[in-house]
């Protein structure tokens, strides 16, 4: 990774900590060895950070990487610091009870200072309906389309090629990366981060058998509901959240969705629930608060999951879960020939049980 | 959900029924209680519909919600109506032998009347090749690109940012939502609905080992076929349908695909087959008519599935299916510790069977 | 499939072979029957190719289709040719030790000559930052956006609506189909083929628990790494490759990714590894060279896979693999009722083993 900031842009360690402290984390330099104070040009892992970068130790298993660390400074807990032999390190130490959270906040700081921010204002190639209400300080990139009756809150930024459908609402300080699509009547709260290619508000998949036209034919059920997304939600690249059939599809505050996730119509997801990539949630399922859903897990429709349910990656959840805890259902992989041998028995399991019972008698 | 139409736009119940009747459904008001006739501003479920909305009962399990229903009118079968105690309800009753189908048609009616239709004509920012043939009444949104030799049929509508590649053909009355991509030589029938982010005609995944350049290297097999899509097909958001290697990839009339589905090259899907989200179909597989494929099911390549095959969600189909019916293959989920305990035995199943046989002898 | 070239554009068989020979493949006409030499207008399978098309036999199982073949010429190995009864065929024979590779190269030839190439130059509707460095012979389609500090190498072509984020680098002779998105600081080598809707460089999914704001809340870990993609890489439609947290996500030379694949942050993929559609690879996993990953397989995070590992479709890989070979883990499907019966035993397997042990004692 390249150094993030040129030396003349880089803050001193103290300036960086002051900035991070503003958000309420307790952290302080424990130990000042070198003069003059170094400037911090970026962030790195214990093994990769160079002498103008800051690093952190959050996973205790990595403690044996500390002696070799070349960073200008390392964030660690007071407990770790006390266990360090004197003179075993050349970096400065920053004490913090939550090094991983502090890393997150410093990474945000560098990200903000490194990437040229979109300039405010509306690019000349954007097509904005006269009835759209665009607050102050909004920036809208090239080739965006903002349709009738849309509202966009203060400080929101739309990358190139975004489409905001009629009567949709974006809160304040949202960041839409390039090519995000909102259909009509989609409501998004404040501080959303929406990644490229995500689609909010496409039609839910609803059809009624229509034997009047042809045997087997389907009549489309128009999807009259919308999508409601709370504050502080992040939605990954190419993820889709469908609009509801009659009511809205709802993502509560703080929900985090990774890439290529599919949220079907009428689904409701509780506060701070996070889903890894490639998850699918079928229609009308209700997921509690603070759940985590592992990558490529699949949830059937019309289920209810309690708060604090954790689903392992690759697991198919086919019934409701009332009790918090971790749930798994993954076929164990093996070398192909071995798998073949064992899998052949899977379709005889009921028979095997019968034979075992017979023997027991 | 907000009320869909303002009171002055809303039809009376009779006007609404007349409109629905035009398409051939038998339905009639069974019971007129109130005067004057109410105006119907929207559609709702039995529990959510208000006094200016219409609701329906299609699932017999919901019959006990009828007494509390506040709707202006409820669609139900004559059988249900006969079982209602007199004076047990305040709504009007609309008799229909297929309430769910009638709900679908009314929802379509409201959808058409609620969303401002795109105006006809080509937006000034669209880039249309001089050789494209655009029929009357076609509307093409901002920032669309229509390449050489394209044909677009009467009444079709393209949302913002669509790309129609060279020599592709769109039938009449198609609806392309924002940011749909057709590559070159893709043929789509009449009345297609294509959702945002779907991609029709990308290259199928074909490579030949090419030891001439480097060990392990691959030579691309250019994909010379196209994509053929019948009439009345709907394709969900971010779904991909690849072009064929030599022949076309084919979706027959009435096929319905949900979001984030992957249809590989040379696949053929029969009339009225419907697939839920996140399904993957590998190359050259042929699927019959009136099949349903559950969410996240996966079909291997070069298979043949008969008509009327129903695959459960999450199931991997690895061999051809000649007999109609329902097929499933999902690892049952459990609490993690319990799963761990049982999964450990999965890789010993062949051995277990041997031991059981030994005992039986 | 339509004929690919009009007769007046079509090469003679000898001209076509000369063209293919230029890349070093040994191939020669074995047998000239007809005069004058036919013109080859396209490529087809043994059963579909017509008298102005060329076909090939690479799969020995298809040898019994040879007598019925109507093609102008058929590519086959000398071994196959020697086994053909005299007078059993009317086509010309082209001998080649690798018919499938030759088919790939001929298909590329027809593809290049069939599709009108994008004209060089930058379309007037594209928005190009003044600081972008665009080499000679680059073509940039309508509504593209190229941001500050971007470099695009000689001969690269961008279809309509592509977005190349700040400071990204595209090598020479790349082909970006319509609506490809690169975030900032993404580096792509030479001759890449990127399909519509793919997104390179979106944020990896990283959050730190943030109890300071609310119980269960997450603080975003800004993703400071980038994406590095080697030469000769192909990436399918709607596939996503996330940027690294601190280091880069890396795809080595010759990697081939099908559609709708998800590569998470910090993943590293070795040379010439190929993945079929719908695969998910979780964060920080390292995959060796010349691996093949079947459709819808899922790899957990922080794993290492050796070179030459082959994962079957639908398999969840949950631990590292040190030994080359084929690995599988798929629940066998069955008729639903039969599956139900056997699956019920899966959650009793540990108990079954205990009972078996008891009997054995």
CSV table of N, CA and C in Angstrom, one decimal, chain C residues 45-101:
chain,number,residue,atom,x,y,z
C,45,UNK,N,-21.4,-25.9,-34.1
C,45,UNK,CA,-21.2,-27.2,-33.6
C,45,UNK,C,-21.3,-28.2,-34.7
C,46,UNK,N,-20.9,-29.5,-34.5
C,46,UNK,CA,-21.0,-30.5,-35.5
C,46,UNK,C,-22.4,-30.6,-36.1
C,47,UNK,N,-23.4,-30.5,-35.2
C,47,UNK,CA,-24.8,-30.7,-35.7
C,47,UNK,C,-25.4,-29.4,-36.3
C,48,UNK,N,-24.9,-28.3,-35.9
C,48,UNK,CA,-25.6,-27.1,-36.4
C,48,UNK,C,-24.8,-26.4,-37.5
C,49,UNK,N,-23.6,-26.6,-37.7
C,49,UNK,CA,-22.8,-25.9,-38.7
C,49,UNK,C,-23.3,-26.2,-40.1
C,50,UNK,N,-23.5,-25.1,-40.9
C,50,UNK,CA,-24.0,-25.3,-42.3
C,50,UNK,C,-22.8,-25.3,-43.2
C,51,UNK,N,-23.1,-25.3,-44.5
C,51,UNK,CA,-22.1,-25.5,-45.6
C,51,UNK,C,-21.1,-24.3,-45.7
C,52,UNK,N,-21.4,-23.2,-45.1
C,52,UNK,CA,-20.4,-22.1,-45.1
C,52,UNK,C,-19.8,-21.9,-43.8
C,53,UNK,N,-19.9,-22.9,-42.9
C,53,UNK,CA,-19.3,-22.7,-41.6
C,53,UNK,C,-18.3,-23.8,-41.3
C,54,UNK,N,-17.4,-23.5,-40.3
C,54,UNK,CA,-16.4,-24.5,-39.9
C,54,UNK,C,-16.8,-25.0,-38.5
C,55,UNK,N,-16.5,-26.3,-38.3
C,55,UNK,CA,-16.8,-26.9,-37.0
C,55,UNK,C,-15.6,-27.6,-36.4
C,56,UNK,N,-15.7,-28.3,-35.3
C,56,UNK,CA,-14.5,-28.9,-34.7
C,56,UNK,C,-15.0,-30.1,-33.9
C,57,UNK,N,-14.1,-31.0,-33.7
C,57,UNK,CA,-14.4,-32.2,-32.8
C,57,UNK,C,-13.3,-32.2,-31.7
C,58,UNK,N,-13.7,-31.8,-30.5
C,58,UNK,CA,-12.7,-31.9,-29.4
C,58,UNK,C,-13.0,-33.0,-28.4
C,59,UNK,N,-14.4,-33.2,-28.2
C,59,UNK,CA,-14.8,-34.2,-27.2
C,59,UNK,C,-15.0,-35.5,-28.0
C,60,UNK,N,-14.2,-36.5,-27.7
C,60,UNK,CA,-14.3,-37.8,-28.4
C,60,UNK,C,-15.7,-38.4,-28.4
C,61,UNK,N,-16.5,-38.1,-27.4
C,61,UNK,CA,-17.9,-38.7,-27.3
C,61,UNK,C,-18.7,-38.2,-28.5
C,62,UNK,N,-18.4,-37.1,-29.1
C,62,UNK,CA,-19.2,-36.6,-30.2
C,62,UNK,C,-18.8,-37.1,-31.5
C,63,UNK,N,-17.9,-38.1,-31.6
C,63,UNK,CA,-17.4,-38.5,-32.8
C,63,UNK,C,-18.5,-39.1,-33.7
C,64,UNK,N,-19.5,-39.7,-33.1
C,64,UNK,CA,-20.6,-40.3,-33.9
C,64,UNK,C,-21.5,-39.3,-34.6
C,65,UNK,N,-21.2,-38.0,-34.2
C,65,UNK,CA,-22.0,-36.9,-35.0
C,65,UNK,C,-21.3,-36.6,-36.3
C,66,UNK,N,-20.1,-37.1,-36.5
C,66,UNK,CA,-19.3,-36.7,-37.7
C,66,UNK,C,-20.0,-37.0,-39.0
C,67,UNK,N,-20.6,-38.2,-39.2
C,67,UNK,CA,-21.2,-38.6,-40.5
C,67,UNK,C,-22.3,-37.6,-40.9
C,68,UNK,N,-23.0,-37.0,-39.9
C,68,UNK,CA,-24.1,-36.2,-40.3
C,68,UNK,C,-23.7,-34.7,-40.5
C,69,UNK,N,-22.5,-34.4,-40.2
C,69,UNK,CA,-22.0,-33.0,-40.2
C,69,UNK,C,-22.1,-32.4,-41.6
C,70,UNK,N,-22.7,-31.2,-41.7
C,70,UNK,CA,-22.8,-30.5,-42.9
C,70,UNK,C,-21.8,-29.4,-43.1
C,71,UNK,N,-20.9,-29.2,-42.2
C,71,UNK,CA,-20.0,-28.1,-42.2
C,71,UNK,C,-19.1,-28.1,-43.5
C,72,UNK,N,-18.6,-26.9,-43.8
C,72,UNK,CA,-17.6,-26.8,-44.9
C,72,UNK,C,-16.3,-27.5,-44.5
C,73,UNK,N,-16.0,-27.4,-43.2
C,73,UNK,CA,-14.7,-28.0,-42.8
C,73,UNK,C,-14.9,-28.3,-41.3
C,74,UNK,N,-14.1,-29.4,-40.9
C,74,UNK,CA,-14.1,-29.8,-39.5
C,74,UNK,C,-12.6,-29.9,-39.0
C,75,UNK,N,-12.4,-29.3,-37.8
C,75,UNK,CA,-11.1,-29.4,-37.2
C,75,UNK,C,-11.0,-30.7,-36.3
C,76,UNK,N,-10.0,-31.5,-36.5
C,76,UNK,CA,-10.0,-32.7,-35.7
C,76,UNK,C,-8.5,-33.1,-35.5
C,77,UNK,N,-8.2,-34.0,-34.6
C,77,UNK,CA,-6.8,-34.5,-34.4
C,77,UNK,C,-6.5,-35.5,-35.5
C,78,UNK,N,-5.2,-35.6,-35.8
C,78,UNK,CA,-4.8,-36.6,-36.8
C,78,UNK,C,-5.3,-38.0,-36.4
C,79,UNK,N,-5.3,-38.3,-35.1
C,79,UNK,CA,-5.8,-39.6,-34.6
C,79,UNK,C,-7.2,-39.9,-35.1
C,80,UNK,N,-8.1,-38.9,-34.9
C,80,UNK,CA,-9.5,-39.0,-35.3
C,80,UNK,C,-9.6,-39.2,-36.8
C,81,UNK,N,-8.8,-38.4,-37.5
C,81,UNK,CA,-8.8,-38.4,-39.0
C,81,UNK,C,-8.5,-39.8,-39.5
C,82,UNK,N,-7.5,-40.4,-38.9
C,82,UNK,CA,-7.1,-41.7,-39.4
C,82,UNK,C,-8.1,-42.8,-39.2
C,83,UNK,N,-9.0,-42.6,-38.2
C,83,UNK,CA,-10.0,-43.6,-37.9
C,83,UNK,C,-11.3,-43.4,-38.8
C,84,UNK,N,-11.3,-42.3,-39.6
C,84,UNK,CA,-12.5,-42.0,-40.4
C,84,UNK,C,-12.5,-42.9,-41.6
C,85,UNK,N,-13.6,-43.6,-41.8
C,85,UNK,CA,-13.7,-44.4,-43.1
C,85,UNK,C,-13.7,-43.5,-44.3
C,86,UNK,N,-13.0,-43.8,-45.3
C,86,UNK,CA,-13.0,-43.0,-46.5
C,86,UNK,C,-14.4,-42.9,-47.0
C,87,UNK,N,-14.7,-41.7,-47.7
C,87,UNK,CA,-16.0,-41.4,-48.3
C,87,UNK,C,-17.1,-41.4,-47.2
C,88,UNK,N,-16.8,-41.3,-45.9
C,88,UNK,CA,-17.8,-41.2,-44.9
C,88,UNK,C,-18.2,-39.7,-44.7
C,89,UNK,N,-17.6,-38.8,-45.4
C,89,UNK,CA,-17.8,-37.4,-45.0
C,89,UNK,C,-17.7,-36.5,-46.2
C,90,UNK,N,-18.3,-35.3,-46.2
C,90,UNK,CA,-18.2,-34.4,-47.4
C,90,UNK,C,-17.5,-33.1,-47.0
C,91,UNK,N,-17.1,-33.0,-45.8
C,91,UNK,CA,-16.4,-31.7,-45.4
C,91,UNK,C,-14.9,-31.8,-45.6
C,92,UNK,N,-14.3,-30.7,-45.6
C,92,UNK,CA,-12.8,-30.7,-45.6
C,92,UNK,C,-12.4,-30.9,-44.1
C,93,UNK,N,-11.2,-31.5,-44.0
C,93,UNK,CA,-10.7,-31.8,-42.7
C,93,UNK,C,-9.5,-30.9,-42.4
C,94,UNK,N,-9.4,-30.3,-41.2
C,94,UNK,CA,-8.3,-29.5,-40.8
C,94,UNK,C,-7.7,-30.3,-39.6
C,95,UNK,N,-6.4,-30.7,-39.7
C,95,UNK,CA,-5.8,-31.4,-38.7
C,95,UNK,C,-5.1,-30.5,-37.7
C,96,UNK,N,-5.3,-30.7,-36.4
C,96,UNK,CA,-4.8,-29.9,-35.4
C,96,UNK,C,-4.7,-30.7,-34.1
C,97,UNK,N,-3.5,-30.6,-33.5
C,97,UNK,CA,-3.4,-31.5,-32.3
C,97,UNK,C,-4.3,-31.0,-31.1
C,98,UNK,N,-4.7,-29.7,-31.2
C,98,UNK,CA,-5.6,-29.2,-30.1
C,98,UNK,C,-6.8,-28.5,-30.7
C,99,UNK,N,-7.8,-29.3,-31.1
C,99,UNK,CA,-8.9,-28.7,-31.8
C,99,UNK,C,-9.7,-27.7,-31.0
C,100,UNK,N,-9.7,-27.9,-29.7
C,100,UNK,CA,-10.5,-27.0,-28.8
C,100,UNK,C,-9.8,-25.6,-28.7
C,101,UNK,N,-8.5,-25.6,-28.6
C,101,UNK,CA,-7.8,-24.4,-28.6
C,101,UNK,C,-7.9,-23.7,-29.9
